[in-house]
PDB file of C-alpha atoms and ligand atoms in Angstrom:
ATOM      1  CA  UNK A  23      21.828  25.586   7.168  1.00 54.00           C
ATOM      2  CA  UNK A  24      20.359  22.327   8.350  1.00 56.00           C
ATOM      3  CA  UNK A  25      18.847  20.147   6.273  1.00 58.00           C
ATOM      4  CA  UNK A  26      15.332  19.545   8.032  1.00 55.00           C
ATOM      5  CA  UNK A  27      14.485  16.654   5.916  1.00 56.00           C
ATOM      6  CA  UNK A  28      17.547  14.495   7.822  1.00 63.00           C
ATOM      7  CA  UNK A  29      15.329  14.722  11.127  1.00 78.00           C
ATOM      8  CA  UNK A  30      12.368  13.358  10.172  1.00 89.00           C
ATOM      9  CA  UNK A  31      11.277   9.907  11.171  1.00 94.00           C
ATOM     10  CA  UNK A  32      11.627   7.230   8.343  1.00 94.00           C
ATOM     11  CA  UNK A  33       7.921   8.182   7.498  1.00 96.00           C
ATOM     12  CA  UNK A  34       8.296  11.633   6.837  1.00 95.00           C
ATOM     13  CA  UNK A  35       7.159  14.638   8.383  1.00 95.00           C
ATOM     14  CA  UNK A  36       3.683  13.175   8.480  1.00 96.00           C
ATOM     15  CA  UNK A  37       1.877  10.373   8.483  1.00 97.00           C
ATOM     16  CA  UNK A  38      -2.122   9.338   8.741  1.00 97.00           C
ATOM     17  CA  UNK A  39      -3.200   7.925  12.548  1.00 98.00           C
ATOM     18  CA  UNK A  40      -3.413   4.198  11.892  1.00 97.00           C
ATOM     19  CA  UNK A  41      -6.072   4.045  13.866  1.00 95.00           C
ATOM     20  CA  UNK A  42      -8.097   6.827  13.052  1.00 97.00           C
ATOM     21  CA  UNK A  43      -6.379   7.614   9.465  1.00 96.00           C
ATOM     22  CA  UNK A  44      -6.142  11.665  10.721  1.00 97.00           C
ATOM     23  CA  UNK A  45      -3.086  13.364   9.624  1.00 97.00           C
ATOM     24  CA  UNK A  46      -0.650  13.576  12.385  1.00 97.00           C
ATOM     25  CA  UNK A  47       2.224  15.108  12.653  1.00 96.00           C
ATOM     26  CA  UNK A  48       6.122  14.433  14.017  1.00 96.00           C
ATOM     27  CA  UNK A  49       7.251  15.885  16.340  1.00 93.00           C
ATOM     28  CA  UNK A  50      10.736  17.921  16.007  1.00 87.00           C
ATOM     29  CA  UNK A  51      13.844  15.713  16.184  1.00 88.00           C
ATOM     30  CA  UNK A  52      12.522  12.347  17.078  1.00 92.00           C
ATOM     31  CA  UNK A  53      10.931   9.628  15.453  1.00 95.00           C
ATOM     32  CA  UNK A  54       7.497  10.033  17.414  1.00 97.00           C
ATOM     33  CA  UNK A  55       4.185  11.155  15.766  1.00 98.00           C
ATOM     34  CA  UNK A  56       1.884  12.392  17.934  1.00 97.00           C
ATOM     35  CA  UNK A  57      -2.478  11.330  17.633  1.00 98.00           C
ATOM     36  CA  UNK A  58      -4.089  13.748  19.510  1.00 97.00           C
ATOM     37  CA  UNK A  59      -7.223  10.915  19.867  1.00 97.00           C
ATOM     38  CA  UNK A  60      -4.520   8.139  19.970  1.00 97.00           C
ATOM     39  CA  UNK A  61      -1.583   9.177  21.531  1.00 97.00           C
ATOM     40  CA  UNK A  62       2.212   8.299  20.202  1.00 98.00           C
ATOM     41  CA  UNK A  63       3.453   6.172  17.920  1.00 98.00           C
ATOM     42  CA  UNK A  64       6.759   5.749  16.976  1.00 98.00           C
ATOM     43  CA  UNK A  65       8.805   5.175  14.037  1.00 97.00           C
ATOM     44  CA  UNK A  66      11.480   2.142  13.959  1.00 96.00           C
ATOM     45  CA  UNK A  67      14.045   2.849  11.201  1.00 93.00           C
ATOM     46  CA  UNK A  68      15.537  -0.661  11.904  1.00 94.00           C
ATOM     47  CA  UNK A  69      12.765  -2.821  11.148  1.00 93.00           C
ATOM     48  CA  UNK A  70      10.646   0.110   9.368  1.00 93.00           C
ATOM     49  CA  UNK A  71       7.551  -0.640  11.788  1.00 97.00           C
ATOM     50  CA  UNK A  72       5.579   1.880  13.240  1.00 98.00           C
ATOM     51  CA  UNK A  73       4.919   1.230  16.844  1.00 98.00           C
ATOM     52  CA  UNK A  74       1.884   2.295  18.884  1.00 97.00           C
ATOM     53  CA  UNK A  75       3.639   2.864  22.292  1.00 95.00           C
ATOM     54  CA  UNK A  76       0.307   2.592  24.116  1.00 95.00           C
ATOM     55  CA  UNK A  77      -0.872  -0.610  23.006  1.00 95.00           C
ATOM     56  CA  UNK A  78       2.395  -2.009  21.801  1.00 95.00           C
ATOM     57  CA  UNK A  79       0.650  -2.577  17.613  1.00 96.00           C
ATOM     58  CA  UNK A  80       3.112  -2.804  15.104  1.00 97.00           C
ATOM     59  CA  UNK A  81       2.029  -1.148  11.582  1.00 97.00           C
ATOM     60  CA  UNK A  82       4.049  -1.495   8.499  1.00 97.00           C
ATOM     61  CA  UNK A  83       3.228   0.629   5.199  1.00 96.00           C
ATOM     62  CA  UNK A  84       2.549  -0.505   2.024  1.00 95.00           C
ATOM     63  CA  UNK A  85       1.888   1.681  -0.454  1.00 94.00           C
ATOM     64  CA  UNK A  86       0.252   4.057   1.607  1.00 93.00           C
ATOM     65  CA  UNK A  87      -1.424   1.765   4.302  1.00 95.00           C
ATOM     66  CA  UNK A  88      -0.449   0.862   7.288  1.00 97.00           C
ATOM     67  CA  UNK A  89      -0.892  -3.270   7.331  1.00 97.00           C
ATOM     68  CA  UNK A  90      -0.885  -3.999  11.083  1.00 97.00           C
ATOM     69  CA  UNK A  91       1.595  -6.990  11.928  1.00 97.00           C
ATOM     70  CA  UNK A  92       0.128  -9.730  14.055  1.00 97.00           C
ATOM     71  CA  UNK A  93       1.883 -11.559  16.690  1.00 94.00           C
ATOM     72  CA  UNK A  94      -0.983 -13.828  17.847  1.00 92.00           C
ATOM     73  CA  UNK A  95      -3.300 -15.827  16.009  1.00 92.00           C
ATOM     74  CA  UNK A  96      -6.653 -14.192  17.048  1.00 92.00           C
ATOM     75  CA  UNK A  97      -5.395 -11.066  15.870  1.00 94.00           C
ATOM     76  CA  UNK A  98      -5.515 -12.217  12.149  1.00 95.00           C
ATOM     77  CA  UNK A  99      -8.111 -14.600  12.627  1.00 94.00           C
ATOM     78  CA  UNK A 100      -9.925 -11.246  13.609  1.00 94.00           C
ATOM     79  CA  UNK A 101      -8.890  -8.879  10.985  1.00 96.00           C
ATOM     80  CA  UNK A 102      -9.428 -12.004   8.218  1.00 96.00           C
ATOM     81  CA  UNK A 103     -13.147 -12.272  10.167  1.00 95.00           C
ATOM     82  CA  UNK A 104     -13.816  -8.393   9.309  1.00 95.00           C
ATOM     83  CA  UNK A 105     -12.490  -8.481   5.467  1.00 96.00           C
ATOM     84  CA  UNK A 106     -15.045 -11.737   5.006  1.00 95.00           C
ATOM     85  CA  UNK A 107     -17.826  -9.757   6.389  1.00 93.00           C
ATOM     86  CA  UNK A 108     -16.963  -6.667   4.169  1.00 94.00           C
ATOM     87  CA  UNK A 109     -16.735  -9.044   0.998  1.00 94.00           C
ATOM     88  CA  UNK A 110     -20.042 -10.308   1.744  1.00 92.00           C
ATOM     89  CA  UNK A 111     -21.814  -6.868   2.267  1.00 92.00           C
ATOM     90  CA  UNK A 112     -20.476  -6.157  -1.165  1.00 93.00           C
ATOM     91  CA  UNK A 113     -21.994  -9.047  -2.982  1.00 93.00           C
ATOM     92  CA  UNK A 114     -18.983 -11.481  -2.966  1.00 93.00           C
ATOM     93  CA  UNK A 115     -17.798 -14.558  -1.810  1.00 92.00           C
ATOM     94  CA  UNK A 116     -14.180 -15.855  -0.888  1.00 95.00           C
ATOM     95  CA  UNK A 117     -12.924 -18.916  -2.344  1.00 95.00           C
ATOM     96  CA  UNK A 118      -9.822 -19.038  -0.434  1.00 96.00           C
ATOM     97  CA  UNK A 119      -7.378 -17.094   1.936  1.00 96.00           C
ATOM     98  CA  UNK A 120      -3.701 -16.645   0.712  1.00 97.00           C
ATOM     99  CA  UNK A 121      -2.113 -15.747   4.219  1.00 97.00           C
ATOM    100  CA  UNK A 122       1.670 -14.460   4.379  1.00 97.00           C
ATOM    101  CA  UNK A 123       4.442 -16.886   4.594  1.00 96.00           C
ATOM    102  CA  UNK A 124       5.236 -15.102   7.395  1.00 95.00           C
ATOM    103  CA  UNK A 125       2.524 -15.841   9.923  1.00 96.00           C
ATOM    104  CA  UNK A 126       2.725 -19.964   8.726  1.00 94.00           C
ATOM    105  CA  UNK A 127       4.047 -20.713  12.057  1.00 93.00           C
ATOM    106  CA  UNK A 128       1.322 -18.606  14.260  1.00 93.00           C
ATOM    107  CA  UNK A 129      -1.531 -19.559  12.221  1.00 92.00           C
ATOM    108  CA  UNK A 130      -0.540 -23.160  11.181  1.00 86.00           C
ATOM    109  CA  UNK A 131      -0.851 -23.991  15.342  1.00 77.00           C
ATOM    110  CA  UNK A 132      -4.109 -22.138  15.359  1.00 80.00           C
ATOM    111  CA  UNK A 133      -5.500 -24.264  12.206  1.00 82.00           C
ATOM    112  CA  UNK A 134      -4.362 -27.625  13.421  1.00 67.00           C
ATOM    113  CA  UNK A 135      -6.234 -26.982  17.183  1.00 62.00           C
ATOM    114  CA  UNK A 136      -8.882 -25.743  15.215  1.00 58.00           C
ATOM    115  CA  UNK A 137      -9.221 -29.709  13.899  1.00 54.00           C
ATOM    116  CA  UNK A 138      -7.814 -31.420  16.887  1.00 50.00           C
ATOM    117  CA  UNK A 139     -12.073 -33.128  16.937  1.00 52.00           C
ATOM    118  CA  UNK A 140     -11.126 -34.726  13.545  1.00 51.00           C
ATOM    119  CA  UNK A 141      -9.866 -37.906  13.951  1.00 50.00           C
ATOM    120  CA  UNK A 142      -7.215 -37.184  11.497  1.00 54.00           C
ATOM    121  CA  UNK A 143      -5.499 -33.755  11.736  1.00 52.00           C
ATOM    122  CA  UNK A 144      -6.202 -32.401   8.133  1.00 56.00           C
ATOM    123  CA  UNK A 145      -2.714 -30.483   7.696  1.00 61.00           C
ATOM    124  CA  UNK A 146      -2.771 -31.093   4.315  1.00 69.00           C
ATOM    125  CA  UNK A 147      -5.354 -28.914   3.443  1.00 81.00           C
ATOM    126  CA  UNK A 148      -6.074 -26.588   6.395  1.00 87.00           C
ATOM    127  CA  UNK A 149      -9.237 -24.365   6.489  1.00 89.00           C
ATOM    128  CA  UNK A 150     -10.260 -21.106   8.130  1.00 91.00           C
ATOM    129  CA  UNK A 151     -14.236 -20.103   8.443  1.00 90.00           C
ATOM    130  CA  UNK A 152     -14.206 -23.110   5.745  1.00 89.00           C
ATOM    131  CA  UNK A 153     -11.965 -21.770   3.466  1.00 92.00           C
ATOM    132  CA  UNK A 154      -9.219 -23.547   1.989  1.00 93.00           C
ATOM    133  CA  UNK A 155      -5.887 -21.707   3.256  1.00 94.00           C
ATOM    134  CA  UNK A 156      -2.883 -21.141   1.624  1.00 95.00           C
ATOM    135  CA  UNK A 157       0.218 -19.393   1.576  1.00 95.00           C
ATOM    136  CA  UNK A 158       2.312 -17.179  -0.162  1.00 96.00           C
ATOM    137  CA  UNK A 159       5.337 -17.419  -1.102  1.00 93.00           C
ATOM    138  CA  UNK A 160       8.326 -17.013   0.944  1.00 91.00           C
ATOM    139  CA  UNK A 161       8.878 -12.644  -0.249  1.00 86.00           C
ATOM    140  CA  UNK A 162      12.074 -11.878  -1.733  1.00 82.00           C
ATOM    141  CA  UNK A 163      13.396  -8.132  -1.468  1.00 77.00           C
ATOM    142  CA  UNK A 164      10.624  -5.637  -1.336  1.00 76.00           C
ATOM    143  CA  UNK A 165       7.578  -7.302  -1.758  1.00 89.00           C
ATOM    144  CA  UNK A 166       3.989  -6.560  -0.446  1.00 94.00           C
ATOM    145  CA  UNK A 167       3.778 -10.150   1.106  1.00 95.00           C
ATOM    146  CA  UNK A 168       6.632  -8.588   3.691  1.00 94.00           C
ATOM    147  CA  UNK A 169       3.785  -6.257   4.560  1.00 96.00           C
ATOM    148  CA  UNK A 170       0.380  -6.982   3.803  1.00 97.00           C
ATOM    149  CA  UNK A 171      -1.333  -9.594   5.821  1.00 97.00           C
ATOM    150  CA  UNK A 172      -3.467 -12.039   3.779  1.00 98.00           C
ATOM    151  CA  UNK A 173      -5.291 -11.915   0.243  1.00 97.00           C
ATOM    152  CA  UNK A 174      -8.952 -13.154  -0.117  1.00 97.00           C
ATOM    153  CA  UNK A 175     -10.184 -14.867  -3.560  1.00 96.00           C
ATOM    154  CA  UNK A 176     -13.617 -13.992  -4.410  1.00 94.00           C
ATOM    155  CA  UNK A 177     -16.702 -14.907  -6.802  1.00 92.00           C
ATOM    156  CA  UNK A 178     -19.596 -13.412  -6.842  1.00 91.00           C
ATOM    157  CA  UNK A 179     -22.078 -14.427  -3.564  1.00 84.00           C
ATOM    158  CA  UNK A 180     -25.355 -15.742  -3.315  1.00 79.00           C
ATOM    159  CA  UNK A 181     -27.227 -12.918  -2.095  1.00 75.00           C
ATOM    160  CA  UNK A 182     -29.125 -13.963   1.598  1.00 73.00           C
ATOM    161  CA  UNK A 183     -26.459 -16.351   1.960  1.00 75.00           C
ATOM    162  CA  UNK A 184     -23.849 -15.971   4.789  1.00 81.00           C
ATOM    163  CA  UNK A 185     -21.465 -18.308   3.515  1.00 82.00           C
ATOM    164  CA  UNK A 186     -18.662 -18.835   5.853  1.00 83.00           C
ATOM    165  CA  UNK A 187     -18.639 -21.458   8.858  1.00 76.00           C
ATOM    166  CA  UNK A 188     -17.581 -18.649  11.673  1.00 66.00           C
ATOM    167  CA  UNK A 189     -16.186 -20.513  15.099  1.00 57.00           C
ATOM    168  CA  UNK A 190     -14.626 -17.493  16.567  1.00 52.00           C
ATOM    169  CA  UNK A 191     -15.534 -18.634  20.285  1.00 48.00           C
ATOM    170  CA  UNK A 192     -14.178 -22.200  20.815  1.00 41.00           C
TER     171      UNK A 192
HETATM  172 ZN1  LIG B 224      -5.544   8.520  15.715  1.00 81.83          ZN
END
């Protein structure tokens, strides 16, 4: 007999829609799930990134979420943009941003535009939506700062107060 479990895609014979977080299916001997709302997506047992074949989104999973993986500033900018808001609707505050090693290069060009007025380039201590930025360290083996994004530090807010400096059109 076969053994089935040798033809699934590296994420098993299901996965949730990391779009719409629906349990989808694979489909038999390939590495494609299939989103009935969203279409295919397919698995990548090289780089172990799930690939949205529509929209060309990489995903990678750590422990159990799918951590999208940016390949242009805004996109990060974006998804930082949306975690601040959510911290503030729940009463906090961030104190800083702890971005992945990974994305230094991509976001370090966006940060030192972003203070190209200033006479002096602040490189030093770069900022995002006023936040001091930094990064973490360079991941060794299998780490979560391979997959996940950025980490926010938080206090707790000033209620009323919308505390971050948000230049999202320039
Ligand atoms: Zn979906």
């Amino acid at each position: 007999m076969m053994d089935l479990n040798l033809h699934y895609p590296i994420f098993g014979p299901d996965i949730h829609c990391p779009h719409c977080r629906q349990l989808i299916s694979a489909l038999t001997l390939t590495d494609t799930y299939l989103c009935p709302r969203h279409g295919a997506f397919e698995a990548d047992p090289k780089t172990k990134e799930l690939v949205h074949l529509q929209s060309g989104r990489h995903w990678k999973l750590w422990q159990k979420e799918w951590y999208r993986q940016h390949t242009h500033p805004d996109g990060i900018r974006f998804e930082i943009h949306e975690a601040l808001d959510r911290l503030y609707t729940e009463g906090y505050k961030a104190t800083k941003v702890v971005i992945a090693s990974r994305y230094r290069e991509l976001v370090s060009s966006y940060l030192e535009r972003n203070n190209s007025w200033q006479k002096k380039p602040d490189s030093q201590h770069p900022k995002l939506y006023g936040l001091p930025v930094e990064f973490s360290p360079d991941p060794i083996q299998e780490d979560c700062w391979q997959v996940i994004n950025f980490n926010l530090e938080k206090e707790e807010g000033i209620p009323g107060r919308y505390p971050y400096a948000f230049k999202f059109f320039e």
